[in-house]
PDB file of C-alpha atoms in Angstrom:
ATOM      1  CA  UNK A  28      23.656 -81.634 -92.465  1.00  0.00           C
ATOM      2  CA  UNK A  29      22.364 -84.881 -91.082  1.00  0.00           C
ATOM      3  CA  UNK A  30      18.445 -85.205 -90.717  1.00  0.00           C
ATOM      4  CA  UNK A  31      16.629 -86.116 -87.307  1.00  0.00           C
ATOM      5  CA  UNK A  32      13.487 -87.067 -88.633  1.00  0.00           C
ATOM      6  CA  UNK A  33      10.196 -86.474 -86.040  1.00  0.00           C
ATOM      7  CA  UNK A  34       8.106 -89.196 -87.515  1.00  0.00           C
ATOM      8  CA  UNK A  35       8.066 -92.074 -89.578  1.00  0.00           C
ATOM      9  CA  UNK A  36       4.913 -94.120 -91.189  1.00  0.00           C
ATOM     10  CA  UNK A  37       4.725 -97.860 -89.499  1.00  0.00           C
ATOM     11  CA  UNK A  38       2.512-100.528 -90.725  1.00  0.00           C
ATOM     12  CA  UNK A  39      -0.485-101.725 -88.896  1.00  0.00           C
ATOM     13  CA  UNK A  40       0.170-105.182 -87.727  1.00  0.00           C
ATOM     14  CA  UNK A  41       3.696-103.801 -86.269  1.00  0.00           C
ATOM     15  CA  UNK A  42       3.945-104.028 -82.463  1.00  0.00           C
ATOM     16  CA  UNK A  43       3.198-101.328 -80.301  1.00  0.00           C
ATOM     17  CA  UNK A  44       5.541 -98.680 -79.261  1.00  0.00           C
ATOM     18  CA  UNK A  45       5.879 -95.314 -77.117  1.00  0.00           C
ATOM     19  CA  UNK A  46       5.088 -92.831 -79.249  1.00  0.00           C
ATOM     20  CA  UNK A  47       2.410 -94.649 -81.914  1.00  0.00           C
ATOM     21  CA  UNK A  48      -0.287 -92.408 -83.283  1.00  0.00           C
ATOM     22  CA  UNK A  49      -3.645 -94.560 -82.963  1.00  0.00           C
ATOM     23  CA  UNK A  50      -6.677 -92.532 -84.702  1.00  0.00           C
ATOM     24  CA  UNK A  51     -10.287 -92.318 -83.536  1.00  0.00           C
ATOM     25  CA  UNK A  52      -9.270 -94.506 -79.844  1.00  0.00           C
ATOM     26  CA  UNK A  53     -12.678 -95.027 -77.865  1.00  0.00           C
ATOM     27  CA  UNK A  54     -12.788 -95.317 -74.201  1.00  0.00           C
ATOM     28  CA  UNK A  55     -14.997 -96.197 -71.886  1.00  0.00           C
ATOM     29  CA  UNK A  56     -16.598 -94.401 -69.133  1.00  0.00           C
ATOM     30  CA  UNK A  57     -18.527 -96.497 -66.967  1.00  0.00           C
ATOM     31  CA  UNK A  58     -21.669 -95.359 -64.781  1.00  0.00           C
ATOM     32  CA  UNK A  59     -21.119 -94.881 -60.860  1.00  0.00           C
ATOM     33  CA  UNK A  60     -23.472 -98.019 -60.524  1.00  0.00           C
ATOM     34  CA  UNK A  61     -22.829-101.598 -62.369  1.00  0.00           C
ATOM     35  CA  UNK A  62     -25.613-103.459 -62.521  1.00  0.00           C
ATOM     36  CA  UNK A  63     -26.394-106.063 -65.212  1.00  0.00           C
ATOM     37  CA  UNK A  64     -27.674-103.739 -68.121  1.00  0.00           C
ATOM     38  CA  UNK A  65     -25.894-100.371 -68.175  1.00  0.00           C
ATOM     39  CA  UNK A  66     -25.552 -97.548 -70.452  1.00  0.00           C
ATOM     40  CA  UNK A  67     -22.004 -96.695 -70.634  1.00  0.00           C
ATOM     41  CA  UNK A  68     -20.424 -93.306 -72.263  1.00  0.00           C
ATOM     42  CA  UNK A  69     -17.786 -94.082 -74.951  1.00  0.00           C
ATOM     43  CA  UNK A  70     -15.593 -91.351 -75.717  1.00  0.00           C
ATOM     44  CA  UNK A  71     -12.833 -90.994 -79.100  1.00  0.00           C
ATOM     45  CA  UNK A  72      -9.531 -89.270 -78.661  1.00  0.00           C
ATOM     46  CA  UNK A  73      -6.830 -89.587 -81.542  1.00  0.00           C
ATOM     47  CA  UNK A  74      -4.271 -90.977 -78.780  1.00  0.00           C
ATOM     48  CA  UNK A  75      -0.688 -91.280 -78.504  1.00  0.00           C
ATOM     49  CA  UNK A  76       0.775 -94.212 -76.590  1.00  0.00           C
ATOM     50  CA  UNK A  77       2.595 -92.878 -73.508  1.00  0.00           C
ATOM     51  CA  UNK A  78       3.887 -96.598 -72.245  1.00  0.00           C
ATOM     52  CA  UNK A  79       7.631 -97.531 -72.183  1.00  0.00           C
ATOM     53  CA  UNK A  80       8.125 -99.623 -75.552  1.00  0.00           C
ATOM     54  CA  UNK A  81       9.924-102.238 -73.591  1.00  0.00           C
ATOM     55  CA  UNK A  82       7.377-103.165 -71.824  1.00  0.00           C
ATOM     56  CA  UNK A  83       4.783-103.015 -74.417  1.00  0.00           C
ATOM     57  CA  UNK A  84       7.258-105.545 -76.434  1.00  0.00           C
ATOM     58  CA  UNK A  85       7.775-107.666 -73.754  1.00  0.00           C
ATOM     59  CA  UNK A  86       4.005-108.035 -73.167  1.00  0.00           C
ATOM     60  CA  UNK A  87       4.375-106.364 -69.539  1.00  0.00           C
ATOM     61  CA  UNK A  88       1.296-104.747 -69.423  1.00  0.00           C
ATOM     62  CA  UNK A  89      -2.238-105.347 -69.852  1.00  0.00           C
ATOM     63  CA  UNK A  90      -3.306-101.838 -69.827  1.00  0.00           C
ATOM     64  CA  UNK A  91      -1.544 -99.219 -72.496  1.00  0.00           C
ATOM     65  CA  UNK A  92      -1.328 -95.226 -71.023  1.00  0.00           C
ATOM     66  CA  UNK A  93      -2.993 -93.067 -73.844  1.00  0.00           C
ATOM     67  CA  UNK A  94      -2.631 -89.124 -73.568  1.00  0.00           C
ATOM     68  CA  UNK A  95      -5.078 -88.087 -76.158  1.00  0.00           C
ATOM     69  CA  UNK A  96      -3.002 -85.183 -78.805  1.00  0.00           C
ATOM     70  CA  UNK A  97      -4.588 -82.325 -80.655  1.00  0.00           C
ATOM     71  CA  UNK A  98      -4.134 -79.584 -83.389  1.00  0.00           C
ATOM     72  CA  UNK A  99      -2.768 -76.667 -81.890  1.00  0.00           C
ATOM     73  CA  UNK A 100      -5.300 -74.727 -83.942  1.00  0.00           C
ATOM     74  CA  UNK A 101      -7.606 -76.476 -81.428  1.00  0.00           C
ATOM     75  CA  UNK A 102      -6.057 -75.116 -78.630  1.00  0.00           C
ATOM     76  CA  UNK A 103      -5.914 -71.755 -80.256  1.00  0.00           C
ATOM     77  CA  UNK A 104      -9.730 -72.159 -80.497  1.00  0.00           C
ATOM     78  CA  UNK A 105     -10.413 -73.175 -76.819  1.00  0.00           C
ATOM     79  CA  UNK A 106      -7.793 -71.051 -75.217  1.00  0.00           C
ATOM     80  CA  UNK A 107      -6.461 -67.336 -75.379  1.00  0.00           C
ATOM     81  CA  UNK A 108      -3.387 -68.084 -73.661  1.00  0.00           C
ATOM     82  CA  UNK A 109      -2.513 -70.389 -76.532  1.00  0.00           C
ATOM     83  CA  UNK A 110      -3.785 -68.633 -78.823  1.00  0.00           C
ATOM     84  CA  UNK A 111      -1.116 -65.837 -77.814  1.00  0.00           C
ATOM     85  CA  UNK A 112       2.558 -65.696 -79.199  1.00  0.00           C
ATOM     86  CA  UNK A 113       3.513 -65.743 -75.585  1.00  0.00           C
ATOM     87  CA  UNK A 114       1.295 -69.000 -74.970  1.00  0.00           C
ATOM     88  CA  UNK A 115       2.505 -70.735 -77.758  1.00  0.00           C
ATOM     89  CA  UNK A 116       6.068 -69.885 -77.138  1.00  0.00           C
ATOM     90  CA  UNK A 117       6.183 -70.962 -73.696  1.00  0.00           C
ATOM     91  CA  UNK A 118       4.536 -74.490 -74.626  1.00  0.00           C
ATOM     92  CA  UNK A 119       7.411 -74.952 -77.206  1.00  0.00           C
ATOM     93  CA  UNK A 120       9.954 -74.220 -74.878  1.00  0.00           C
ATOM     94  CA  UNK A 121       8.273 -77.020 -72.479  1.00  0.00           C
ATOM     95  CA  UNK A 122       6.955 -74.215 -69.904  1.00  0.00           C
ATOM     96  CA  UNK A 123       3.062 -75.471 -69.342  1.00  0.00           C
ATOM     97  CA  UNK A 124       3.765 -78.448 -67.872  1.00  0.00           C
ATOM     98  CA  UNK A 125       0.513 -80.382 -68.685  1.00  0.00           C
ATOM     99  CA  UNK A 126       0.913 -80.248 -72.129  1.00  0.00           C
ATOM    100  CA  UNK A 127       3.614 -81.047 -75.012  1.00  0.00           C
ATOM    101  CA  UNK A 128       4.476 -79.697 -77.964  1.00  0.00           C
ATOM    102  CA  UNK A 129       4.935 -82.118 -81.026  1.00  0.00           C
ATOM    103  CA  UNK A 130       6.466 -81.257 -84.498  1.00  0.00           C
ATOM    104  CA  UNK A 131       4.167 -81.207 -87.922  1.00  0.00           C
ATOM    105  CA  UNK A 132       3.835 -83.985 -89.779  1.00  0.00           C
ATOM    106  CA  UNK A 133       4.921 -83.140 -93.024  1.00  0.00           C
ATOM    107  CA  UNK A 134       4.891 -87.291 -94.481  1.00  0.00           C
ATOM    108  CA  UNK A 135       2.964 -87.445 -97.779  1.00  0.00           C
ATOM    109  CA  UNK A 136      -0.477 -88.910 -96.718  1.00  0.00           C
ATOM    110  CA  UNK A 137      -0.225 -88.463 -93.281  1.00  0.00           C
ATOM    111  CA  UNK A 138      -0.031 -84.319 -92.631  1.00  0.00           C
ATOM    112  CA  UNK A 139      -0.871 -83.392 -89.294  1.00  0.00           C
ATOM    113  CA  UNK A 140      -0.417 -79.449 -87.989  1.00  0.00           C
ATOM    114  CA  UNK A 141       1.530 -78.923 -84.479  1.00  0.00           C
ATOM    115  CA  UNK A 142       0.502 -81.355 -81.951  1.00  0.00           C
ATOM    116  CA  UNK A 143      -0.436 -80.507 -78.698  1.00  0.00           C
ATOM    117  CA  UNK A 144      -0.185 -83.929 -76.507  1.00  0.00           C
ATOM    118  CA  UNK A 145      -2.852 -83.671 -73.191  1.00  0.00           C
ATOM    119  CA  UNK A 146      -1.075 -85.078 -69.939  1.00  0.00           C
ATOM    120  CA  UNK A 147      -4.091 -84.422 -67.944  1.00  0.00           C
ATOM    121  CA  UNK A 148      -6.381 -86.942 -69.890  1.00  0.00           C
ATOM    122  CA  UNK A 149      -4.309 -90.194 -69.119  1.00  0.00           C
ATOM    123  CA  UNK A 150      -6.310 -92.872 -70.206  1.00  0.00           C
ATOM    124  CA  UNK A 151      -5.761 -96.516 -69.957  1.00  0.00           C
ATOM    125  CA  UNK A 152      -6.546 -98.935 -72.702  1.00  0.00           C
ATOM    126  CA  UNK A 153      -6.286-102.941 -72.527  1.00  0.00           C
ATOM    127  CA  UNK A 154      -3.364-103.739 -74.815  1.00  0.00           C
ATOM    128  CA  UNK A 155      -5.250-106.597 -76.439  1.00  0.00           C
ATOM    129  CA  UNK A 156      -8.112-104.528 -77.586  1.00  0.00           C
ATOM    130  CA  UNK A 157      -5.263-101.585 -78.858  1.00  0.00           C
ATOM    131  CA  UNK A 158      -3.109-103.969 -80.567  1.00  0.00           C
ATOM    132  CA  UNK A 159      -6.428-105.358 -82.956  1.00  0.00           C
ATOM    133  CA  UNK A 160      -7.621-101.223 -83.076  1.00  0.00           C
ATOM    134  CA  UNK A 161      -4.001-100.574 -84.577  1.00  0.00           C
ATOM    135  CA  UNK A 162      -4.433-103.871 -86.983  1.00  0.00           C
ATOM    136  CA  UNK A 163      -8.118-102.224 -88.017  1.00  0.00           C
ATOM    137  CA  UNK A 164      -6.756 -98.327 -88.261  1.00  0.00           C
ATOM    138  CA  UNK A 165      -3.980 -99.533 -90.530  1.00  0.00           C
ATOM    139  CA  UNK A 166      -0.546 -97.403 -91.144  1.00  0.00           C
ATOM    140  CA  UNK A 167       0.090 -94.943 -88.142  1.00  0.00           C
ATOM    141  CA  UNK A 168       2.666 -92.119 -87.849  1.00  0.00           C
ATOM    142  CA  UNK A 169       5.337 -92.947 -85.307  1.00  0.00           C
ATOM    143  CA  UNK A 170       7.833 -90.530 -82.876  1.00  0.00           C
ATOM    144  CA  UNK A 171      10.925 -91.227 -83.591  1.00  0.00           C
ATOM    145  CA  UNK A 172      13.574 -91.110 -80.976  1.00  0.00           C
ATOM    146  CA  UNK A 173      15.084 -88.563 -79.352  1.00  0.00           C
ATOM    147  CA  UNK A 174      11.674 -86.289 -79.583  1.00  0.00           C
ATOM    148  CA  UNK A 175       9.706 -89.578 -78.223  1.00  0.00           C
ATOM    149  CA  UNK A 176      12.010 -89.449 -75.115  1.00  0.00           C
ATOM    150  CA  UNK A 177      11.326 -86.007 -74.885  1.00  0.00           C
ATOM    151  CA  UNK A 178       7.738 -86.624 -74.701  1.00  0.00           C
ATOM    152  CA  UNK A 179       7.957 -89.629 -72.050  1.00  0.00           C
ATOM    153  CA  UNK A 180      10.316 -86.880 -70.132  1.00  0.00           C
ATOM    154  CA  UNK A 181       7.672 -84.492 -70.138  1.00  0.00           C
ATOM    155  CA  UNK A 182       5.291 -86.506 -68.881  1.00  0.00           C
ATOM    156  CA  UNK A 183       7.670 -87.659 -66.347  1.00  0.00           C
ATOM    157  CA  UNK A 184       8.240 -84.244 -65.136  1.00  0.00           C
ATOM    158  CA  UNK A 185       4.418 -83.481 -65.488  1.00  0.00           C
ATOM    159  CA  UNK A 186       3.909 -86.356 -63.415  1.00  0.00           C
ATOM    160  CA  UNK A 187       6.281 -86.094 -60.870  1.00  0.00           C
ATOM    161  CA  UNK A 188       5.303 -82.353 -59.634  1.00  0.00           C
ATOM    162  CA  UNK A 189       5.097 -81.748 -55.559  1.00  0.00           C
ATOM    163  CA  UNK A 190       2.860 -78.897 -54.880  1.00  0.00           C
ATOM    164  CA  UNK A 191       3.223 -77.634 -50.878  1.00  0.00           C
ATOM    165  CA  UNK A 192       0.713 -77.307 -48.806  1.00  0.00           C
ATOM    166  CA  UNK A 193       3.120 -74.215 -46.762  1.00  0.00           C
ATOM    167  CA  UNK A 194       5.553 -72.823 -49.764  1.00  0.00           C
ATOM    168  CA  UNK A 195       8.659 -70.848 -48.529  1.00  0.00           C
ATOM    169  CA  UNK A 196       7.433 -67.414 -49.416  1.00  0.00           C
ATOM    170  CA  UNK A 197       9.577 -65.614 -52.290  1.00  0.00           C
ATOM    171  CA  UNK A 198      13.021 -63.428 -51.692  1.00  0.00           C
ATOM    172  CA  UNK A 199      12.415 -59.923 -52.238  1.00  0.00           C
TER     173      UNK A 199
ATOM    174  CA  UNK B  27      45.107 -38.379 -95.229  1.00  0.00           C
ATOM    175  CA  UNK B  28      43.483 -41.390 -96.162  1.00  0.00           C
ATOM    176  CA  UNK B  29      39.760 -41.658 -97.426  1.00  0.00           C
ATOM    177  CA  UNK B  30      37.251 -43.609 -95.685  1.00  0.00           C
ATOM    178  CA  UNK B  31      34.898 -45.973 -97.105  1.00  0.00           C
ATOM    179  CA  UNK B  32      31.975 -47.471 -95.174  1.00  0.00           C
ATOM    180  CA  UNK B  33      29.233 -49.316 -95.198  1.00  0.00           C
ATOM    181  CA  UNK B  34      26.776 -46.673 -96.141  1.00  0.00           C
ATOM    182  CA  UNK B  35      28.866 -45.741 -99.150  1.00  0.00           C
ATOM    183  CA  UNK B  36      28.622 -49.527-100.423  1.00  0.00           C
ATOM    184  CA  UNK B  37      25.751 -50.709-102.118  1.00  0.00           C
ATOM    185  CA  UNK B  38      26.496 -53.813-103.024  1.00  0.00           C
ATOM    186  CA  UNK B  39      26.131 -55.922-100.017  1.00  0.00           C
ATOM    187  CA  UNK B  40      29.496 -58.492-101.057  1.00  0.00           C
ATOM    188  CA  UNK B  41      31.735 -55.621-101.896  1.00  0.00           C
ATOM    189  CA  UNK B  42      34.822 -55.383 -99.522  1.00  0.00           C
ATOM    190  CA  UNK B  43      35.600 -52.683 -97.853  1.00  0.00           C
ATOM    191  CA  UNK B  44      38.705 -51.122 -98.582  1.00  0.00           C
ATOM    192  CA  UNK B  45      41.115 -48.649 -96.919  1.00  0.00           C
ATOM    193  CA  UNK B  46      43.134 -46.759 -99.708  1.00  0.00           C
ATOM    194  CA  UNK B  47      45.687 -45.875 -97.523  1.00  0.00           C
ATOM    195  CA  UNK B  48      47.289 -47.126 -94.676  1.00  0.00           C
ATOM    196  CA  UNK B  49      45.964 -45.761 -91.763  1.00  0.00           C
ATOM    197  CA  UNK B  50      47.347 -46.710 -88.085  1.00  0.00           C
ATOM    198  CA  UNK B  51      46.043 -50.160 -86.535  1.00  0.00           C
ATOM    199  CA  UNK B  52      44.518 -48.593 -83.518  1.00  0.00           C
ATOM    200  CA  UNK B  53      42.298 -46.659 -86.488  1.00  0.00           C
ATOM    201  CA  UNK B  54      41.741 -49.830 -88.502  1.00  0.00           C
ATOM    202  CA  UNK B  55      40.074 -51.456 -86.158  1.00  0.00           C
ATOM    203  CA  UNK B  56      37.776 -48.557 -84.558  1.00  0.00           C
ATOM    204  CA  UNK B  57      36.850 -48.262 -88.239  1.00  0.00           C
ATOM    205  CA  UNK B  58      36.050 -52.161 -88.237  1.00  0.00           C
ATOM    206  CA  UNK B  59      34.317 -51.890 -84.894  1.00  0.00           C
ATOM    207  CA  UNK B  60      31.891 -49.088 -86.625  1.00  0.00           C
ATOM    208  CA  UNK B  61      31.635 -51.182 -89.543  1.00  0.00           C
ATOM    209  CA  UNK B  62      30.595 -54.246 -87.984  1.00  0.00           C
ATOM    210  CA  UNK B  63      28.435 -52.436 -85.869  1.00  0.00           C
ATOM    211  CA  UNK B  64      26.857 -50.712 -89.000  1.00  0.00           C
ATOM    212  CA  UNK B  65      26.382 -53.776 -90.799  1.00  0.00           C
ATOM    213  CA  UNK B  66      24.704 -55.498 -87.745  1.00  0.00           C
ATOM    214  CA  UNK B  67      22.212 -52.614 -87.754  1.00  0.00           C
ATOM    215  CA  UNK B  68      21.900 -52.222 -91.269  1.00  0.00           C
ATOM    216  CA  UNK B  69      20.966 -55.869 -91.591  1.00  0.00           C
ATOM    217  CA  UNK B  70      18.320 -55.790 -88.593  1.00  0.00           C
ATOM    218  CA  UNK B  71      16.269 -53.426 -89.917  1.00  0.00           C
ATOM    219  CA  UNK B  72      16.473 -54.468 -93.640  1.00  0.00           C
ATOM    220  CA  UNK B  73      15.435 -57.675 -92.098  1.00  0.00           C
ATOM    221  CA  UNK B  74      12.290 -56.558 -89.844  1.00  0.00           C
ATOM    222  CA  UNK B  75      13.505 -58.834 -86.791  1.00  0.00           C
ATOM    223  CA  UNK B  76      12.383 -57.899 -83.538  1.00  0.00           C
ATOM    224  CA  UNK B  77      14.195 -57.164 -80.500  1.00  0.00           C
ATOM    225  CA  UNK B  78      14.717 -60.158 -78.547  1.00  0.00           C
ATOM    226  CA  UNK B  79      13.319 -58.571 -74.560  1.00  0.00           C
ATOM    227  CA  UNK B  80      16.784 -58.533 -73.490  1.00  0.00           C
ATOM    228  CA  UNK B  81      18.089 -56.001 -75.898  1.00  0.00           C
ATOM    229  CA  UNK B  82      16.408 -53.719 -74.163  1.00  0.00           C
ATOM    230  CA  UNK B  83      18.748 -53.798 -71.088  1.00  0.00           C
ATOM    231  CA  UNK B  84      21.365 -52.703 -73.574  1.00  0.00           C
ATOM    232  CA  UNK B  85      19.434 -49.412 -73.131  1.00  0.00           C
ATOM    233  CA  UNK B  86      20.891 -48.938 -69.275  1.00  0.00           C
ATOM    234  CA  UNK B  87      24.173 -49.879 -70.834  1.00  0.00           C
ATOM    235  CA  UNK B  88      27.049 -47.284 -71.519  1.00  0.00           C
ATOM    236  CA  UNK B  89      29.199 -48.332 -74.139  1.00  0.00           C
ATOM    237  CA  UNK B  90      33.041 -47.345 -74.896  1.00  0.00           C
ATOM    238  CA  UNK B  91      33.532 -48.764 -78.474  1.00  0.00           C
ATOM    239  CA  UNK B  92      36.956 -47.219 -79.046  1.00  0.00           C
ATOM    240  CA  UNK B  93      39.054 -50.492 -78.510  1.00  0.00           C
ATOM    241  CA  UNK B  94      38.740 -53.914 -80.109  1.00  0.00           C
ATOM    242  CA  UNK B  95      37.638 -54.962 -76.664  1.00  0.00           C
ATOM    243  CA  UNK B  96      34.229 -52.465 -76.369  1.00  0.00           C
ATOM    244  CA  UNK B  97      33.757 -51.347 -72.463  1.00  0.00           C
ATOM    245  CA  UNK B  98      30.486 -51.634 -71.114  1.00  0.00           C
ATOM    246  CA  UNK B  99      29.158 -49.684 -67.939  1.00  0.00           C
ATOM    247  CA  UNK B 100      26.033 -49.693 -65.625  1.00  0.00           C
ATOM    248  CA  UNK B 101      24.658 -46.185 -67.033  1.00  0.00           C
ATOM    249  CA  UNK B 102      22.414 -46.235 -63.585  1.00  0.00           C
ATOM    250  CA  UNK B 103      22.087 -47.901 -60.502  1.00  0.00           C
ATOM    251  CA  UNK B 104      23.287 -51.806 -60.498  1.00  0.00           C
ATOM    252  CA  UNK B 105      20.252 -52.659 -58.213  1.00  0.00           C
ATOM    253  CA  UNK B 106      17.890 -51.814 -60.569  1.00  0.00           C
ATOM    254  CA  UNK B 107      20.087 -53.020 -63.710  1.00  0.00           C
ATOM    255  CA  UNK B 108      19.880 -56.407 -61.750  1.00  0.00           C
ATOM    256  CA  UNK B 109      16.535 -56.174 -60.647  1.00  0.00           C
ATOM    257  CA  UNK B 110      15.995 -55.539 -64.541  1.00  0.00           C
ATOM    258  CA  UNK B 111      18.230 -58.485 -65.577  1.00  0.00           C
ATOM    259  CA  UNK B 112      16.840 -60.843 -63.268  1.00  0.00           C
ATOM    260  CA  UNK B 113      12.908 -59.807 -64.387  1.00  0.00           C
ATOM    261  CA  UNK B 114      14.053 -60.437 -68.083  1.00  0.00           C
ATOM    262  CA  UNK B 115      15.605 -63.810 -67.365  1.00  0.00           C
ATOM    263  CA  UNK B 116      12.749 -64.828 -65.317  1.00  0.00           C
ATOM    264  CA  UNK B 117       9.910 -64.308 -67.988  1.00  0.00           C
ATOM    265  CA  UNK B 118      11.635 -67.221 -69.882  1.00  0.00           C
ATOM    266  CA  UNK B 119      11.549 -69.193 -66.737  1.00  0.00           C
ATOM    267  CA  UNK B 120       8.219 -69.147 -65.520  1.00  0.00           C
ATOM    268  CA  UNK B 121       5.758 -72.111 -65.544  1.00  0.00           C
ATOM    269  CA  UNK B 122       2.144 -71.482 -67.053  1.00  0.00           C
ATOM    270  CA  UNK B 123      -0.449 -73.739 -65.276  1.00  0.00           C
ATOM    271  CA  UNK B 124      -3.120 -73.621 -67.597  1.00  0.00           C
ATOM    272  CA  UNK B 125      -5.722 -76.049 -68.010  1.00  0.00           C
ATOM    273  CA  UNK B 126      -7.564 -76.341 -71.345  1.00  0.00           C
ATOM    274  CA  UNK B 127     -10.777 -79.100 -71.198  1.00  0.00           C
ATOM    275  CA  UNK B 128     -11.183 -80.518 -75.151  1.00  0.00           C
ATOM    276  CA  UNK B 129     -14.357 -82.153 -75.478  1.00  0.00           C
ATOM    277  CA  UNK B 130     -13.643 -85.227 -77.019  1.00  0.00           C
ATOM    278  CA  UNK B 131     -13.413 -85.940 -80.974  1.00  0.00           C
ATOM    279  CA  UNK B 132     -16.802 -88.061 -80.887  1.00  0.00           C
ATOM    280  CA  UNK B 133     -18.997 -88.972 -77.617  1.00  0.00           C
ATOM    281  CA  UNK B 134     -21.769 -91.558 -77.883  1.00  0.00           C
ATOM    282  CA  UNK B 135     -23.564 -94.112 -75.492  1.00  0.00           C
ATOM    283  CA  UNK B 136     -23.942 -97.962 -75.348  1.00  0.00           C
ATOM    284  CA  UNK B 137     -26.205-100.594 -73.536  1.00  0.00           C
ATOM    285  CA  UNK B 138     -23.850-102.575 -72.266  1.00  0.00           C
ATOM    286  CA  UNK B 139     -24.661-106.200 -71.004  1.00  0.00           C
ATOM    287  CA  UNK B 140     -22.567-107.071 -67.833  1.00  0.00           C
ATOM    288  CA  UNK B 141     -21.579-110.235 -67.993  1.00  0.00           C
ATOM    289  CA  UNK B 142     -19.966-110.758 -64.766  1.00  0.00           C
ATOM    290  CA  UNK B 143     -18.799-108.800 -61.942  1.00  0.00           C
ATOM    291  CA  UNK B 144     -15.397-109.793 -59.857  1.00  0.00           C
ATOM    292  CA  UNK B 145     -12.756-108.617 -57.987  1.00  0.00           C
ATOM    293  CA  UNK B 146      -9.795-108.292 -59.852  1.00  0.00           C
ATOM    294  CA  UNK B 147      -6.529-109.883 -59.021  1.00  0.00           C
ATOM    295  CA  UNK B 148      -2.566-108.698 -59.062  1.00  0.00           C
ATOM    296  CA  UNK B 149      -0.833-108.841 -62.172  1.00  0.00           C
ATOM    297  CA  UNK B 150       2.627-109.902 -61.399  1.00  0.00           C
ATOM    298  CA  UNK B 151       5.196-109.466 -63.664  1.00  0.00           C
ATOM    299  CA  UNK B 152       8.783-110.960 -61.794  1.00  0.00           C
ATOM    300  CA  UNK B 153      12.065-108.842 -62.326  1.00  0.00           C
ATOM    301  CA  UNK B 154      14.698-110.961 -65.091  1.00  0.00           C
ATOM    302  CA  UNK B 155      17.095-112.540 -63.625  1.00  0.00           C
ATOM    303  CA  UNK B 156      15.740-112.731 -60.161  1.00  0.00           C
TER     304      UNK B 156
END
């Protein structure tokens, strides 16, 4: 039976593409007032890049979408619903819309448990500044194709909700 | 007169079943019907697996197994077989909103110097081809 690996390990210095793991990615929340010496709240998230890998090659974009990810045991911890078979069963079969399921890591080096990728923390990061963090972080794990288009699709369909202000009520 | 040997009399699991006689065809295959049927069970409970949720509608199900083609009827009303159906189907359809805040891995403050302030312009980035 043919293989369809989930991940594979890219170097650092490689270019930037949907789906790249980047470890320990800071952000930076500014204050509600700018004035010439601030104190400014810098927040870490291991991050998953959510932008379309054409455009990231093609140097579209100055600003790269981040969804931070996170052990499912994490969720499990924060959350009964997840924590439930029921929970867990409807977020692999893509049923909790603001979040995605992702596969274990099982590369030597590079284990991760089930992934749990946050659609509600979109963060943007300038691509210059991502592209030297990747250099600095070194190898990263990579979603391979088709589970990476997956993932973009789920955020797509995250993304693209329409919630009514008058619904049609239900049949009965 | 022909003896019967079934499942439960087999105790290896890869042993054939055989018929020592030759019984009629319509027999044969009630016998493989019960068999199969056996086996199915056998295996389920050897095996521990739970009942998928829509097993249990089999429950409201009458079943005629004496042909090769098994009959199935609405034992009660089909409303509420329906009703029952359409409950079942809809559990694996339903969207969850649930919202989980994760504090972030690391959080941590800097005195930042502005260096300048300015309103930012459009990024354009032209279509190929155009």
């Amino acid at each position: 039976m043919k293989e369809y690996p989930w991940y594979e390990i890219v170097e650092g210095d490689e270019a930037l593409m949907q789906g790249d793991f980047i470890k320990d990615c800071p952000v930076v929340i500014p204050p509600s007032e700018i004035s010439d010496n601030i104190d400014v709240k810098i927040i870490n998230y291991d991050v998953v890049i959510m932008s379309q890998s054409c455009d990231l090659v093609q140097g579209k974009l100055d600003l790269v979408l981040v969804c931070p990810i996170w052990p499912l045991s994490e969720f499990e911890k924060r959350s009964d619903f997840f924590k439930s078979k029921k929970g867990k069963e409807a977020l692999r079969r893509g049923n909790v819309p603001g979040y995605h399921l992702l596969n274990k890591c099982e590369i030597k080096g590079f284990e991760t448990e089930y992934l749990v990728v946050d659609f509600r923390s979109v963060y943007s990061v300038p691509f210059d500044f991502l592209l030297e963090l990747a250099q600095k972080r070194g190898r990263r794990i990579r979603l391979l194709p088709p589970y990476r288009e997956h993932l973009s699709q789920a955020f797509a369909r995250f993304f693209m909700r329409v919630g009514l202000p008058v619904d049609i009520p239900p049949f009965k | 007169m022909y003896q019967l040997i079934t499942i439960q009399e087999v105790t290896d699991q890869d042993y054939p079943i055989q018929y020592l006689s030759s019984p009629s065809t319509s027999i044969i295959e009630e016998m493989d019907i019960r068999d199969f049927l056996i086996n199915i069970l056998s295996n389920l409970i050897r095996q521990n697996i739970k009942r998928p949720s829509y097993l249990s509608l089999i429950s409201m199900l009458e079943a005629d197994l004496s042909s090769i083609w098994p009959r199935f009827e609405v034992k009660s009303e089909t409303a509420l077989f329906e009703e029952t159906l359409v409950e079942k189907f809809m559990e694996n359809m339903l969207e969850f909103d649930i919202v989980v805040r994760m504090p972030p891995l690391r959080e941590w403050s800097a005195r930042v110097k502005v260096k300048s302030v300015e309103k930012a312009k459009p990024h354009i980035v032209e279509p190929e081809g155009f």
